[in-house]
Short mmCIF file of C-alpha atoms in Angstrom, two decimals:
data_model
loop_
_atom_site.label_atom_id
_atom_site.label_comp_id
_atom_site.label_asym_id
_atom_site.label_seq_id
_atom_site.Cartn_x
_atom_site.Cartn_y
_atom_site.Cartn_z
CA MET T 1 144.14 152.26 78.92
CA SER T 2 144.35 148.93 77.14
CA THR T 3 141.23 146.74 77.36
CA GLU T 4 143.13 143.61 76.29
CA LYS T 5 142.97 140.90 78.93
CA THR T 6 146.17 139.47 80.30
CA LYS T 7 146.49 135.79 79.57
CA SER T 8 148.10 133.47 82.07
CA VAL T 9 151.14 131.74 80.69
CA ALA T 10 152.01 128.26 81.83
CA PRO T 11 155.44 127.97 83.39
CA SER T 12 158.13 126.50 81.18
CA MET T 13 159.63 123.05 81.75
CA ASP T 14 162.90 124.69 82.93
CA THR T 15 161.05 126.84 85.47
CA GLU T 16 159.08 123.86 86.83
CA LEU T 17 162.21 121.73 86.86
CA ALA T 18 164.13 124.35 88.85
CA ARG T 19 161.29 124.61 91.36
CA LEU T 20 161.12 120.88 91.87
CA VAL T 21 164.93 120.52 92.28
CA VAL T 22 164.94 123.18 95.01
CA ASP T 23 161.74 121.90 96.66
CA ARG T 24 163.28 118.43 96.93
CA GLN T 25 166.55 119.92 98.27
CA LEU T 26 168.57 118.44 95.42
CA ALA T 27 170.19 121.85 94.85
CA THR T 28 170.25 125.34 96.35
CA CYS T 29 168.89 128.51 94.76
CA GLU T 30 172.47 129.65 94.21
CA GLU T 31 173.31 126.41 92.32
CA ILE T 32 170.18 126.84 90.17
CA GLU T 33 171.21 130.38 89.29
CA LYS T 34 174.72 129.20 88.41
CA ALA T 35 173.19 126.51 86.12
CA ARG T 36 171.04 129.15 84.38
CA LEU T 37 174.10 131.32 83.65
CA ALA T 38 176.02 128.34 82.35
CA GLN T 39 173.00 127.46 80.12
CA GLN T 40 172.86 130.97 78.64
CA ALA T 41 176.62 130.97 77.94
CA SER T 42 176.71 127.52 76.23
CA HIS T 43 173.23 127.41 74.68
CA ARG T 44 172.77 123.92 76.09
CA SER T 45 169.58 122.70 77.75
CA PHE T 46 169.01 123.61 81.37
CA ALA T 47 168.51 119.90 82.22
CA ASP T 48 171.84 118.95 80.65
CA VAL T 49 173.63 121.65 82.66
CA LEU T 50 172.00 120.44 85.90
CA VAL T 51 173.31 116.91 85.26
CA GLU T 52 176.77 118.17 84.22
CA GLN T 53 177.05 120.22 87.44
CA GLU T 54 175.93 117.16 89.40
CA ALA T 55 172.90 118.89 90.86
CA VAL T 56 170.83 115.90 89.77
CA THR T 57 171.54 112.51 88.27
CA SER T 58 170.12 111.42 84.92
CA SER T 59 167.64 109.07 86.61
CA GLN T 60 166.50 111.81 89.01
CA LEU T 61 166.06 114.11 86.04
CA SER T 62 163.88 111.55 84.22
CA ARG T 63 161.64 111.13 87.30
CA LEU T 64 161.28 114.86 87.77
CA LYS T 65 160.32 115.40 84.11
CA LYS T 66 157.75 112.59 84.39
CA LEU T 67 156.25 114.25 87.48
CA ILE T 68 155.99 117.58 85.69
CA GLN T 69 154.33 116.00 82.69
CA GLU T 70 151.83 114.11 84.86
CA SER T 71 151.01 117.29 86.72
CA ARG T 72 150.43 119.13 83.46
CA ASP T 73 148.15 116.35 82.25
CA ARG T 74 146.08 116.63 85.39
CA GLN T 75 145.70 120.38 85.37
CA LEU T 76 142.04 121.28 85.34
CA PRO T 77 140.54 124.39 83.79
CA GLY T 78 139.85 126.94 86.50
CA TYR T 79 141.81 125.13 89.19
CA LYS T 80 145.42 124.91 90.31
CA LEU T 81 146.47 121.68 92.04
CA VAL T 82 148.62 122.34 95.07
CA SER T 83 149.29 119.11 96.94
CA VAL T 84 148.08 115.55 97.55
CA LEU T 85 145.69 115.21 100.50
CA GLY T 86 145.12 111.48 100.26
CA ALA T 87 144.62 108.48 97.97
CA GLY T 88 142.28 105.56 97.94
CA ALA T 89 141.57 102.55 95.77
CA MET T 90 139.37 104.56 93.39
CA ALA T 91 140.77 108.09 93.37
CA LYS T 92 143.37 110.58 94.58
CA VAL T 93 142.36 113.75 96.43
CA TYR T 94 144.27 117.03 95.94
CA LYS T 95 144.23 120.37 97.65
CA ALA T 96 143.71 122.98 94.98
CA VAL T 97 142.84 126.61 94.38
CA GLN T 98 139.66 127.65 92.55
CA LEU T 99 141.15 130.50 90.49
CA SER T 100 137.94 132.40 89.85
CA LEU T 101 137.21 132.84 93.57
CA ASP T 102 140.76 132.40 94.89
CA ARG T 103 139.65 129.90 97.49
CA PRO T 104 140.99 126.48 98.52
CA VAL T 105 139.04 123.42 97.39
CA ALA T 106 139.49 119.67 97.45
CA VAL T 107 139.59 117.84 94.08
CA LYS T 108 139.05 114.15 93.73
CA ILE T 109 140.51 112.82 90.47
CA LEU T 110 139.79 109.40 89.00
CA PRO T 111 143.00 107.65 87.84
CA LYS T 112 143.56 107.25 84.11
CA ARG T 113 143.09 103.46 84.29
CA LEU T 114 139.67 103.87 85.89
CA SER T 115 138.66 106.81 83.67
CA GLU T 116 138.57 104.32 80.83
CA ASN T 117 136.13 102.08 82.74
CA SER T 118 132.51 103.22 82.08
CA GLU T 119 131.23 101.58 85.28
CA TYR T 120 133.68 103.51 87.50
CA VAL T 121 133.01 106.77 85.64
CA LYS T 122 129.29 106.29 86.18
CA LEU T 123 129.78 105.73 89.90
CA PHE T 124 132.05 108.75 90.10
CA TYR T 125 129.49 111.09 88.60
CA LYS T 126 126.79 109.54 90.73
CA GLU T 127 128.75 110.54 93.83
CA GLY T 128 128.95 114.10 92.55
CA ARG T 129 125.23 114.30 91.87
CA ALA T 130 124.35 112.80 95.24
CA ALA T 131 126.50 115.28 97.08
CA ALA T 132 125.10 118.21 95.05
CA LYS T 133 121.61 117.45 96.37
CA LEU T 134 122.74 118.18 99.91
CA ASN T 135 123.29 121.58 101.49
CA HIS T 136 124.05 121.26 105.22
CA PRO T 137 126.76 122.66 107.50
CA ASN T 138 127.70 119.14 108.64
CA ILE T 139 128.13 117.71 105.08
CA VAL T 140 131.10 118.41 102.84
CA GLN T 141 129.68 120.60 100.04
CA ALA T 142 129.91 119.60 96.37
CA ILE T 143 131.10 122.35 94.01
CA ASP T 144 131.77 120.95 90.52
CA VAL T 145 132.21 117.75 88.53
CA GLY T 146 133.66 117.32 85.04
CA GLU T 147 136.35 115.98 82.76
CA ALA T 148 139.57 117.45 81.34
CA GLY T 149 142.42 115.88 79.42
CA GLY T 150 140.90 112.43 79.86
CA TYR T 151 140.69 112.79 83.66
CA HIS T 152 137.34 112.91 85.49
CA TYR T 153 137.30 115.15 88.57
CA PHE T 154 134.93 116.10 91.45
CA VAL T 155 135.49 119.39 93.19
CA MET T 156 134.28 119.85 96.81
CA GLU T 157 134.62 122.05 99.82
CA PHE T 158 138.12 121.98 101.35
CA VAL T 159 137.88 121.08 105.07
CA GLU T 160 140.83 122.15 107.21
CA GLY T 161 141.27 119.51 109.84
CA HIS T 162 141.54 115.76 110.25
CA THR T 163 139.41 112.66 110.22
CA LEU T 164 137.90 110.95 113.25
CA TYR T 165 139.88 107.87 112.23
CA ASP T 166 143.17 109.78 112.77
CA GLU T 167 142.38 110.18 116.46
CA LEU T 168 141.19 106.64 116.91
CA ALA T 169 144.34 105.32 115.18
CA ASN T 170 146.39 107.22 117.78
CA GLY T 171 144.63 105.29 120.54
CA LYS T 172 142.19 107.92 121.73
CA VAL T 173 139.07 106.81 123.63
CA PHE T 174 136.49 109.58 123.63
CA SER T 175 134.58 110.62 126.71
CA GLU T 176 130.82 110.25 126.48
CA GLU T 177 130.42 114.04 126.21
CA GLU T 178 133.06 114.34 123.40
CA ALA T 179 131.55 111.40 121.48
CA LEU T 180 127.99 112.76 121.67
CA LYS T 181 129.07 116.17 120.38
CA ILE T 182 130.50 114.45 117.33
CA ILE T 183 127.73 111.93 116.76
CA ILE T 184 124.93 114.47 117.20
CA GLN T 185 126.38 116.59 114.41
CA ILE T 186 126.60 113.55 112.10
CA ALA T 187 123.08 112.53 113.09
CA THR T 188 121.80 115.96 111.99
CA ALA T 189 123.68 115.55 108.70
CA LEU T 190 122.08 112.14 108.18
CA LYS T 191 118.66 113.53 109.04
CA HIS T 192 119.12 116.05 106.20
CA ALA T 193 120.37 113.40 103.76
CA HIS T 194 117.56 111.03 104.61
CA SER T 195 114.99 113.85 104.19
CA GLN T 196 116.37 114.23 100.63
CA GLY T 197 115.88 110.51 100.00
CA LEU T 198 119.59 109.65 100.18
CA ILE T 199 121.27 106.89 102.22
CA HIS T 200 125.02 107.33 102.79
CA ARG T 201 125.74 103.58 103.23
CA ASP T 202 129.37 104.11 104.43
CA VAL T 203 129.21 106.05 107.70
CA LYS T 204 132.57 105.44 109.44
CA PRO T 205 135.36 107.37 111.20
CA LYS T 206 137.37 107.79 107.99
CA ASN T 207 134.44 109.64 106.42
CA ILE T 208 133.99 112.07 109.32
CA MET T 209 136.05 115.26 109.25
CA ILE T 210 136.71 117.53 112.29
CA THR T 211 137.76 121.14 111.88
CA PRO T 212 140.01 122.95 114.43
CA GLU T 213 136.82 124.76 115.62
CA GLY T 214 135.15 121.42 116.41
CA VAL T 215 132.74 121.46 113.44
CA VAL T 216 132.09 117.92 112.27
CA LYS T 217 131.42 117.12 108.61
CA LEU T 218 130.27 113.96 106.86
CA ALA T 219 132.27 113.24 103.71
CA ASP T 220 132.47 110.82 100.78
CA MET T 221 129.13 110.16 99.13
CA GLY T 222 130.73 107.45 96.98
CA LEU T 223 128.26 104.76 98.08
CA ALA T 224 125.27 107.02 98.55
CA ARG T 225 122.07 105.82 96.90
CA SER T 226 118.59 107.27 96.47
CA THR T 227 115.91 105.31 98.27
CA GLY T 228 113.86 105.50 95.06
CA ASP T 229 116.61 104.18 92.76
CA ALA T 230 115.12 100.79 92.04
CA GLU T 231 117.42 100.15 89.06
CA ALA T 232 120.53 100.64 91.22
CA ALA T 233 119.08 98.55 94.00
CA GLN T 234 118.41 95.64 91.63
CA ALA T 235 121.84 95.98 90.02
CA GLU T 236 123.49 95.77 93.48
CA ALA T 237 121.32 92.94 94.82
CA GLY T 238 123.33 90.23 96.60
CA ARG T 239 126.50 92.42 96.87
CA ALA T 240 127.81 93.81 100.13
CA PHE T 241 128.57 97.51 99.89
CA GLY T 242 130.14 99.15 102.97
CA THR T 243 133.07 98.86 105.40
CA PRO T 244 133.20 95.58 107.34
CA TYR T 245 133.72 97.10 110.83
CA TYR T 246 130.69 99.41 110.51
CA ILE T 247 128.43 97.70 107.95
CA SER T 248 124.80 96.79 108.74
CA PRO T 249 123.58 93.16 108.55
CA GLU T 250 121.15 93.93 105.71
CA GLN T 251 124.00 95.43 103.62
CA ILE T 252 126.08 92.29 104.26
CA ARG T 253 123.18 90.16 102.97
CA GLY T 254 122.95 92.37 99.89
CA GLU T 255 119.30 93.17 100.43
CA VAL T 256 117.63 95.31 97.81
CA ASP T 257 115.52 97.60 100.00
CA ILE T 258 118.31 99.22 102.07
CA ASP T 259 116.97 102.29 103.90
CA PHE T 260 117.98 104.91 106.51
CA ARG T 261 118.28 102.26 109.21
CA ALA T 262 121.50 101.02 107.62
CA ASP T 263 123.06 104.45 108.35
CA ILE T 264 121.69 104.35 111.90
CA TYR T 265 123.48 100.99 112.44
CA SER T 266 126.77 102.29 111.07
CA LEU T 267 126.58 105.48 113.15
CA GLY T 268 125.91 103.24 116.16
CA ALA T 269 129.04 101.19 115.38
CA THR T 270 131.01 104.41 115.07
CA LEU T 271 129.73 105.70 118.43
CA TYR T 272 130.62 102.31 119.95
CA HIS T 273 134.22 102.67 118.64
CA LEU T 274 134.54 106.21 120.04
CA VAL T 275 133.52 105.39 123.58
CA THR T 276 135.12 101.96 123.94
CA GLY T 277 138.26 102.42 121.83
CA ARG T 278 137.50 99.26 119.83
CA VAL T 279 135.21 98.25 117.01
CA PRO T 280 131.99 96.34 117.91
CA PHE T 281 133.16 93.18 116.14
CA ASP T 282 136.70 92.18 115.16
CA GLY T 283 138.15 89.20 113.38
CA PRO T 284 141.09 87.97 111.29
CA THR T 285 139.35 88.66 107.97
CA PRO T 286 136.59 90.93 106.67
CA VAL T 287 134.37 87.89 106.16
CA ALA T 288 134.85 86.91 109.85
CA VAL T 289 133.94 90.42 110.99
CA MET T 290 130.84 90.52 108.87
CA HIS T 291 129.75 87.09 110.13
CA LYS T 292 129.87 88.50 113.67
CA HIS T 293 127.66 91.45 112.62
CA LEU T 294 125.15 88.90 111.46
CA LYS T 295 125.29 86.34 114.28
CA GLU T 296 127.25 87.40 117.35
CA PRO T 297 125.52 89.23 120.25
CA LEU T 298 126.83 92.79 120.88
CA VAL T 299 128.69 93.34 124.16
CA PRO T 300 127.09 96.59 125.47
CA PRO T 301 129.52 99.52 125.38
CA ASP T 302 128.92 100.35 129.08
CA HIS T 303 130.08 96.79 129.96
CA ILE T 304 133.43 97.59 128.37
CA ASN T 305 133.78 101.20 129.53
CA THR T 306 132.03 101.20 132.93
CA GLY T 307 132.34 104.97 133.12
CA LEU T 308 129.55 105.31 130.50
CA SER T 309 125.95 105.98 131.40
CA SER T 310 123.40 103.20 131.02
CA GLY T 311 121.57 105.54 128.62
CA ILE T 312 124.33 105.49 125.99
CA GLY T 313 124.36 101.68 126.23
CA GLU T 314 120.62 101.55 125.53
CA VAL T 315 120.92 103.93 122.59
CA VAL T 316 123.77 102.03 120.97
CA GLU T 317 122.01 98.71 121.32
CA VAL T 318 118.89 100.04 119.62
CA MET T 319 121.01 101.65 116.88
CA MET T 320 122.82 98.39 116.34
CA ALA T 321 119.93 95.91 116.60
CA LYS T 322 120.58 93.14 114.07
CA ASP T 323 116.92 93.20 113.01
CA ARG T 324 116.41 96.68 111.53
CA ALA T 325 112.77 96.58 112.60
CA LYS T 326 114.07 96.81 116.19
CA ARG T 327 116.17 99.93 115.48
CA TYR T 328 114.95 103.47 115.65
CA ALA T 329 111.85 104.09 113.57
CA SER T 330 113.33 107.34 112.25
CA THR T 331 116.53 109.39 112.30
CA ASP T 332 114.53 112.00 114.28
CA ASP T 333 113.89 109.52 117.12
CA MET T 334 117.58 108.60 117.26
CA LEU T 335 118.58 112.32 117.38
CA LEU T 336 116.08 112.98 120.20
CA ASP T 337 117.68 110.24 122.31
CA LEU T 338 121.24 111.34 121.57
CA GLN T 339 120.33 114.91 122.60
CA ALA T 340 118.56 113.56 125.69
CA ILE T 341 121.55 111.62 127.04
CA ALA T 342 123.83 114.55 126.22
CA ALA T 343 121.58 116.60 128.50
CA GLY T 344 121.70 113.94 131.23
CA GLU T 345 118.16 112.72 130.54
CA ALA T 346 116.76 109.27 129.84
CA PRO T 347 116.64 107.98 126.19
CA LEU T 348 112.83 107.58 126.08
CA GLN T 349 112.68 106.54 122.43
CA ALA T 350 115.17 103.68 123.00
CA ARG T 351 113.30 102.50 126.07
CA ARG T 352 110.04 102.53 124.23
CA GLN T 353 111.60 100.59 121.39
CA ILE T 354 113.17 98.05 123.75
CA LYS T 355 109.88 97.65 125.58
CA ASP T 356 108.08 97.00 122.25
CA ASN T 357 110.78 94.49 121.28
CA VAL T 358 110.37 92.63 124.61
CA LEU T 359 106.57 92.59 124.37
CA ASN T 360 106.75 91.35 120.82
CA GLY T 361 109.25 88.70 121.85
CA LEU T 362 107.03 87.49 124.71
CA ALA T 363 104.04 87.33 122.37
CA ASP T 364 106.08 85.27 119.94
CA ALA T 365 107.23 83.01 122.77
CA GLU T 366 103.63 82.15 123.63
CA GLN T 367 103.20 80.83 120.10
CA ASN T 368 106.67 79.58 119.21
CA GLY T 369 108.46 78.77 122.44
CA PRO T 370 111.14 80.63 124.49
CA PRO T 371 112.40 84.09 123.34
CA SER T 372 115.57 84.25 121.29
CA ALA T 373 118.94 85.34 122.75
CA ASP T 374 118.58 88.88 121.38
CA ILE T 375 115.22 89.26 123.14
CA ALA T 376 116.71 87.91 126.34
CA ASP T 377 119.48 90.51 126.04
CA ALA T 378 116.99 93.26 125.41
CA ILE T 379 115.02 92.28 128.52
CA GLN T 380 118.10 93.09 130.63
CA GLN T 381 118.42 96.63 129.40
CA PRO T 382 115.63 99.06 130.32
CA PRO T 383 115.55 99.73 134.07
CA ALA T 384 111.74 99.74 134.23
CA VAL T 385 111.47 96.33 132.61
CA GLN T 386 114.45 95.06 134.53
CA SER T 387 112.86 96.07 137.85
CA SER T 388 109.58 94.33 137.15
CA LEU T 389 111.37 91.21 135.89
CA LEU T 390 113.51 91.17 139.02
CA THR T 391 110.37 91.36 141.21
CA TYR T 392 108.88 88.43 139.28
CA ILE T 393 112.08 86.33 139.71
CA ILE T 394 112.21 87.04 143.49
CA ALA T 395 108.56 86.05 143.85
CA LEU T 396 109.15 82.89 141.84
CA ALA T 397 112.21 82.02 143.92
CA ALA T 398 110.25 82.55 147.13
CA ALA T 399 107.43 80.30 145.97
CA LEU T 400 109.94 77.60 145.05
CA ALA T 401 111.59 77.87 148.46
CA VAL T 402 108.21 77.48 150.21
CA SER T 403 107.44 74.45 148.05
CA VAL T 404 110.75 72.82 148.95
CA LEU T 405 110.21 73.41 152.67
CA ILE T 406 106.73 71.87 152.51
CA ASN T 407 108.13 68.80 150.76
CA ILE T 408 110.86 68.45 153.40
CA VAL T 409 108.31 68.67 156.23
CA MET T 410 106.12 66.02 154.51
CA LEU T 411 109.13 63.65 154.15
CA LEU T 412 110.08 64.08 157.82
CA LYS T 413 106.54 63.08 158.84
#
């Protein structure tokens, strides 16, 4: 038996050209075979015969050859690119096959124009390293990162399914139960990332994948940053990184010490979108939207969708507090409340946080005057505080009524 290994041979230009012509329905298999026979008989090029037989035009032939050459340039060692999954401003994502394990993967490839920019290349590899630190069933797994033929690529787990954004774009409004199933899985993913010292910084529906089995996965670590990366923090100071509809106020301000609470805010904005069918703040421009994140009070989600429980309204408002000190003190606390309302229980962590916010606001008011609008909004939320406040208001109204009656009696005398 021969021990010589069989080498894979790249398909010829004619073979790839024939495949593309058939795939694009420019000619039938029978017409391709007829062209091959004519080529062999005349010793002309296969491309020339295709044009002569009017299977393709000269311009179509030029475009097909260009596609083939681009595909060859992008071929990566150990992987076979199959189809395009999507494209963004910074990269194109392909479905591919990892040849050594014969399994589907997703490959993100940096365009040639950006591959020549050292800053973009640095960010690209940073994304790969950040993803490689994480190993969690609700996070898209990193596999490989490298460069071939002048192209930089990042290989990751292929997720069969769709994004959360796809469903929202089709007008779906999620039930509270459906939304919590999704958000709890992402919250557990964030808990893992935060425990590894990483902040995602771009939690949004487009970065959340859902498999046919209902497994939810957090994707795209392109903006992820280590909490201990002081150099990156200083370099990004004063710049807003994130997506306007879901970005936290501190990210908008370009603060240096961004932490896990930025992800909590963005997850809250995502939950808000799921259960109301609209983003928390909208506007004609990204700047207008971000201004609202900074200044405009949040309309509670249960005021828009009255079928929601008051518990989910309380949780979202704590997640999306403009002052991050008034959000959840940890991802664990947030997860406890999400699980509690999913089980039909009260969100105790949120109520404790709201109570603390109210007490702090009242203490500040004694020194600095009346509480601010966000404190006044917070006072309305927790039932326990609302009840005691209502009792106080009734008592005050009664006292005022008695005072008015006494004054009327005195005047009549």
